[in-house]
Amino acid sequence: MESKQDTSTVCLFDVDGTLTMPRQKIAPATENFLEKLKERVLVALVGGSDIGKIAEQMGGDDVHQRYNYVFSENGLMAFKDGKLIAQQNIQQFIGEETLQKLINFSLRYMSDLWLPCKRGTFVEFRSGMINLCPVGRSCSQAERLQFVEFDQKHNIRQNFVEALKKEFPASGLEFAIGGQISIDVFPTGWDKRFCLQFLQADSVKTIHFFGDKTDKGGNDHEIYEDNRTIGHRVSDPEDTVQQLTNLFFAH
């Protein structure tokens, strides 16, 4: 006898590093597993990236139709059952003056960094956040990995975050290390916890969150620690599937 879907429970997933390898497409085995999981519980995605990048990693432009909820940009663009239900705009929220001060400071700071390489798109403007990337988001996969290794040795992004916090102490902005190569900048409260309001509004009782950047300073930390979620720290998609198997398919 097949088990009925429990609509009071949701599994909420970070995308990059949790369901996919960083900036890679989801593996067919992981995608198939999520299909089976949807028979048991609600399945939701939350990522710092825009909906286009999430779609690219999660198997196509219909991603917002294939999962119960998709929260791009931490939920600042929120989809439920394939429909856009909410959207925020960082420019309107913080104002052009603060925005330009942030961008000007960041470009000056990054211009003084010496890295293994620099490519294009150092500041990416999203509807709900600013993404800062010292190496440049147009770097190749090999150049990305080169920066990752360099960053681990020299704390490039962590030092950048500290400089931003010092420069903008009362701006109402948060600075979080995101993914492998960048920093997310967003108004206080616009981290991944932002998406929880939509789940609570639908009377979801139990929220299992799975993420890989759960340490302090990582962009999964706040939602992982939030008392509204049951946090699960994972190391990669294989670990995610294993933990889900133990939770929902072991009996």
Tab-separated table of C-alpha atoms in Angstrom:
chain	number	residue	atom	x	y	z
A	1	MET	CA	0.000	0.000	0.000
A	2	GLU	CA	1.492	3.357	-1.057
A	3	SER	CA	1.985	5.975	1.617
A	4	LYS	CA	-0.005	9.190	1.259
A	5	GLN	CA	1.874	12.460	0.868
A	6	ASP	CA	2.221	14.325	4.161
A	7	THR	CA	1.402	17.926	3.212
A	8	SER	CA	2.219	19.173	6.707
A	9	THR	CA	5.904	18.288	6.211
A	10	VAL	CA	8.300	19.858	3.749
A	11	CYS	CA	11.883	19.073	2.807
A	12	LEU	CA	13.487	22.403	1.935
A	13	PHE	CA	16.756	22.210	0.005
A	14	ASP	CA	19.574	24.564	-0.730
A	15	VAL	CA	20.549	23.882	-4.359
A	16	ASP	CA	24.250	24.523	-4.942
A	17	GLY	CA	26.386	21.953	-3.115
A	18	THR	CA	23.318	20.241	-1.627
A	19	LEU	CA	21.315	18.889	-4.573
A	20	THR	CA	23.963	19.598	-7.206
A	21	MET	CA	27.715	19.878	-7.220
A	22	PRO	CA	28.672	23.591	-7.246
A	23	ARG	CA	27.321	25.256	-10.417
A	24	GLN	CA	26.725	21.841	-12.004
A	25	LYS	CA	23.481	20.227	-13.176
A	26	ILE	CA	21.590	17.842	-10.927
A	27	ALA	CA	22.511	14.189	-11.429
A	28	PRO	CA	19.695	12.005	-12.846
A	29	ALA	CA	19.859	9.711	-9.781
A	30	THR	CA	19.326	12.672	-7.429
A	31	GLU	CA	16.478	14.010	-9.563
A	32	ASN	CA	14.780	10.596	-9.591
A	33	PHE	CA	15.152	10.364	-5.823
A	34	LEU	CA	13.397	13.722	-5.372
A	35	GLU	CA	10.503	12.428	-7.472
A	36	LYS	CA	10.082	9.542	-5.017
A	37	LEU	CA	10.428	11.919	-2.069
A	38	LYS	CA	7.555	14.054	-3.431
A	39	GLU	CA	5.269	11.065	-2.926
A	40	ARG	CA	5.998	11.242	0.814
A	41	VAL	CA	6.335	14.954	1.640
A	42	LEU	CA	6.294	18.411	0.066
A	43	VAL	CA	9.552	19.350	-1.667
A	44	ALA	CA	10.868	22.924	-1.842
A	45	LEU	CA	14.026	24.558	-3.183
A	46	VAL	CA	15.683	27.701	-1.853
A	47	GLY	CA	18.745	29.235	-3.478
A	48	GLY	CA	20.590	32.508	-3.474
A	49	SER	CA	20.742	32.420	-7.273
A	50	ASP	CA	18.074	33.848	-9.559
A	51	ILE	CA	15.430	31.572	-11.054
A	52	GLY	CA	17.371	31.235	-14.321
A	53	LYS	CA	20.432	29.752	-12.616
A	54	ILE	CA	18.320	27.451	-10.446
A	55	ALA	CA	16.496	26.232	-13.563
A	56	GLU	CA	19.812	25.645	-15.312
A	57	GLN	CA	21.069	23.490	-12.440
A	58	MET	CA	17.801	21.714	-11.677
A	59	GLY	CA	16.935	20.406	-15.113
A	60	GLY	CA	15.022	23.034	-17.046
A	61	ASP	CA	12.849	26.126	-17.174
A	62	ASP	CA	9.869	24.241	-15.732
A	63	VAL	CA	11.653	23.793	-12.387
A	64	HIS	CA	9.081	25.987	-10.605
A	65	GLN	CA	6.349	23.651	-11.856
A	66	ARG	CA	8.051	20.401	-10.821
A	67	TYR	CA	8.421	21.199	-7.116
A	68	ASN	CA	5.835	22.357	-4.600
A	69	TYR	CA	7.778	25.546	-3.870
A	70	VAL	CA	10.772	27.211	-5.479
A	71	PHE	CA	12.336	30.161	-3.676
A	72	SER	CA	14.956	31.919	-5.782
A	73	GLU	CA	17.112	34.672	-4.283
A	74	ASN	CA	16.357	33.301	-0.800
A	75	GLY	CA	12.611	33.538	-1.407
A	76	LEU	CA	12.583	37.113	-2.610
A	77	MET	CA	11.088	35.604	-5.747
A	78	ALA	CA	8.690	32.909	-4.524
A	79	PHE	CA	6.854	30.283	-6.571
A	80	LYS	CA	4.147	27.925	-5.361
A	81	ASP	CA	2.733	25.169	-7.579
A	82	GLY	CA	4.214	26.833	-10.643
A	83	LYS	CA	2.905	30.351	-9.941
A	84	LEU	CA	4.812	33.451	-8.822
A	85	ILE	CA	3.336	34.451	-5.458
A	86	ALA	CA	5.744	37.184	-4.246
A	87	GLN	CA	8.699	39.295	-5.350
A	88	GLN	CA	10.895	41.884	-3.639
A	89	ASN	CA	13.215	44.532	-5.103
A	90	ILE	CA	16.468	45.512	-3.376
A	91	GLN	CA	16.840	48.776	-5.291
A	92	GLN	CA	13.491	50.093	-4.096
A	93	PHE	CA	14.106	48.836	-0.573
A	94	ILE	CA	17.535	50.336	0.162
A	95	GLY	CA	17.606	53.247	-2.300
A	96	GLU	CA	19.987	54.241	-5.073
A	97	GLU	CA	22.411	56.170	-2.850
A	98	THR	CA	23.228	53.213	-0.582
A	99	LEU	CA	23.295	50.898	-3.579
A	100	GLN	CA	25.887	52.988	-5.414
A	101	LYS	CA	28.025	53.414	-2.298
A	102	LEU	CA	28.078	49.632	-1.929
A	103	ILE	CA	28.926	48.996	-5.589
A	104	ASN	CA	31.611	51.710	-5.697
A	105	PHE	CA	33.299	50.450	-2.533
A	106	SER	CA	33.170	46.839	-3.733
A	107	LEU	CA	34.662	47.605	-7.133
A	108	ARG	CA	37.496	49.596	-5.528
A	109	TYR	CA	38.173	46.789	-3.050
A	110	MET	CA	38.182	44.072	-5.710
A	111	SER	CA	40.396	46.140	-8.012
A	112	ASP	CA	43.178	45.978	-5.396
A	113	LEU	CA	43.045	42.171	-5.037
A	114	TRP	CA	45.699	40.023	-6.682
A	115	LEU	CA	44.211	36.648	-7.607
A	116	PRO	CA	45.277	33.737	-9.841
A	117	CYS	CA	43.000	35.283	-12.492
A	118	LYS	CA	40.190	37.815	-12.932
A	119	ARG	CA	37.420	37.608	-15.478
A	120	GLY	CA	34.131	39.466	-16.018
A	121	THR	CA	30.968	40.220	-14.022
A	122	PHE	CA	32.251	41.187	-10.584
A	123	VAL	CA	28.918	42.701	-9.498
A	124	GLU	CA	25.697	40.913	-10.408
A	125	PHE	CA	22.470	42.793	-9.794
A	126	ARG	CA	19.585	40.519	-8.820
A	127	SER	CA	16.090	41.594	-7.877
A	128	GLY	CA	16.551	40.763	-4.204
A	129	MET	CA	20.295	40.935	-3.640
A	130	ILE	CA	23.679	42.026	-4.941
A	131	ASN	CA	26.199	39.270	-5.710
A	132	LEU	CA	29.868	40.249	-5.453
A	133	CYS	CA	32.460	38.013	-7.097
A	134	PRO	CA	36.197	38.794	-6.812
A	135	VAL	CA	37.222	36.364	-9.581
A	136	GLY	CA	34.313	37.315	-11.862
A	137	ARG	CA	31.271	35.132	-12.546
A	138	SER	CA	32.283	34.539	-16.168
A	139	CYS	CA	35.292	32.470	-15.074
A	140	SER	CA	35.640	28.948	-16.467
A	141	GLN	CA	35.122	25.871	-14.292
A	142	ALA	CA	38.895	25.377	-14.056
A	143	GLU	CA	39.390	29.028	-13.070
A	144	ARG	CA	36.573	28.693	-10.522
A	145	LEU	CA	38.308	25.761	-8.853
A	146	GLN	CA	41.610	27.644	-8.939
A	147	PHE	CA	39.977	30.523	-7.064
A	148	VAL	CA	38.359	28.124	-4.549
A	149	GLU	CA	41.776	26.748	-3.621
A	150	PHE	CA	43.287	30.244	-3.414
A	151	ASP	CA	40.359	31.493	-1.297
A	152	GLN	CA	40.741	28.600	1.141
A	153	LYS	CA	44.389	29.525	1.676
A	154	HIS	CA	44.066	33.309	1.776
A	155	ASN	CA	40.492	33.944	3.058
A	156	ILE	CA	39.769	36.357	0.210
A	157	ARG	CA	35.991	36.332	0.678
A	158	GLN	CA	36.051	36.307	4.472
A	159	ASN	CA	38.346	39.353	4.506
A	160	PHE	CA	36.073	41.041	1.958
A	161	VAL	CA	33.044	40.398	4.196
A	162	GLU	CA	34.840	41.909	7.184
A	163	ALA	CA	35.756	44.983	5.113
A	164	LEU	CA	32.130	45.393	4.007
A	165	LYS	CA	30.864	45.095	7.575
A	166	LYS	CA	33.349	47.743	8.694
A	167	GLU	CA	32.441	50.097	5.846
A	168	PHE	CA	28.664	49.705	6.184
A	169	PRO	CA	28.032	49.101	9.912
A	170	ALA	CA	24.588	50.703	10.109
A	171	SER	CA	23.328	50.156	6.559
A	172	GLY	CA	20.830	47.425	7.385
A	173	LEU	CA	22.686	45.114	5.010
A	174	GLU	CA	23.972	41.577	5.575
A	175	PHE	CA	27.030	40.058	3.900
A	176	ALA	CA	27.244	36.275	3.521
A	177	ILE	CA	29.659	33.964	1.753
A	178	GLY	CA	27.673	32.191	-0.955
A	179	GLY	CA	28.541	29.228	-3.152
A	180	GLN	CA	32.185	28.782	-4.119
A	181	ILE	CA	33.230	32.181	-5.427
A	182	SER	CA	30.977	35.004	-4.281
A	183	ILE	CA	29.396	37.064	-1.514
A	184	ASP	CA	25.665	37.757	-1.222
A	185	VAL	CA	24.556	41.206	-0.036
A	186	PHE	CA	20.956	41.711	1.085
A	187	PRO	CA	18.891	43.678	3.609
A	188	THR	CA	18.796	42.288	7.155
A	189	GLY	CA	16.201	39.540	7.306
A	190	TRP	CA	16.426	38.779	3.588
A	191	ASP	CA	18.544	35.665	4.109
A	192	LYS	CA	17.101	32.191	3.434
A	193	ARG	CA	14.808	32.508	6.459
A	194	PHE	CA	12.762	34.900	4.317
A	195	CYS	CA	11.151	31.939	2.542
A	196	LEU	CA	9.822	30.385	5.752
A	197	GLN	CA	6.919	32.843	5.916
A	198	PHE	CA	5.359	31.283	2.805
A	199	LEU	CA	5.538	27.773	4.245
A	200	GLN	CA	4.087	28.892	7.566
A	201	ALA	CA	1.247	30.685	5.782
A	202	ASP	CA	0.291	27.335	4.247
A	203	SER	CA	0.202	25.649	7.669
A	204	VAL	CA	3.298	23.530	7.103
A	205	LYS	CA	4.135	22.117	10.537
A	206	THR	CA	7.529	20.471	10.010
A	207	ILE	CA	10.314	21.999	7.909
A	208	HIS	CA	13.431	19.901	7.284
A	209	PHE	CA	16.165	22.136	5.857
A	210	PHE	CA	19.197	20.659	4.078
A	211	GLY	CA	22.248	22.813	3.311
A	212	ASP	CA	26.022	22.693	2.987
A	213	LYS	CA	27.031	26.259	3.972
A	214	THR	CA	25.716	25.995	7.546
A	215	ASP	CA	28.729	27.384	9.438
A	216	LYS	CA	28.564	30.972	10.694
A	217	GLY	CA	29.116	33.305	7.752
A	218	GLY	CA	27.716	30.816	5.251
A	219	ASN	CA	24.444	31.597	3.499
A	220	ASP	CA	22.705	28.507	4.977
A	221	HIS	CA	23.639	29.313	8.578
A	222	GLU	CA	20.659	31.379	9.714
A	223	ILE	CA	17.956	29.089	8.343
A	224	TYR	CA	19.849	26.010	9.574
A	225	GLU	CA	19.904	27.445	13.111
A	226	ASP	CA	16.339	28.814	13.022
A	227	ASN	CA	13.977	27.255	15.567
A	228	ARG	CA	11.305	26.880	12.883
A	229	THR	CA	13.411	24.352	10.980
A	230	ILE	CA	15.034	20.997	11.626
A	231	GLY	CA	18.495	21.619	10.197
A	232	HIS	CA	20.506	18.976	8.364
A	233	ARG	CA	24.116	19.723	7.437
A	234	VAL	CA	25.228	17.910	4.273
A	235	SER	CA	28.538	17.623	2.460
A	236	ASP	CA	27.322	16.928	-1.110
A	237	PRO	CA	24.300	15.571	-3.036
A	238	GLU	CA	25.204	11.967	-2.224
A	239	ASP	CA	25.158	12.767	1.490
A	240	THR	CA	21.811	14.560	1.049
A	241	VAL	CA	20.251	11.465	-0.539
A	242	GLN	CA	21.683	9.234	2.184
A	243	GLN	CA	20.280	11.390	4.981
A	244	LEU	CA	16.867	11.510	3.273
A	245	THR	CA	16.912	7.739	2.848
A	246	ASN	CA	17.535	7.308	6.555
A	247	LEU	CA	14.755	9.760	7.414
A	248	PHE	CA	11.970	8.697	5.075
A	249	PHE	CA	12.761	5.332	3.486
A	250	ALA	CA	14.530	3.278	6.155
A	251	HIS	CA	11.377	1.614	7.500
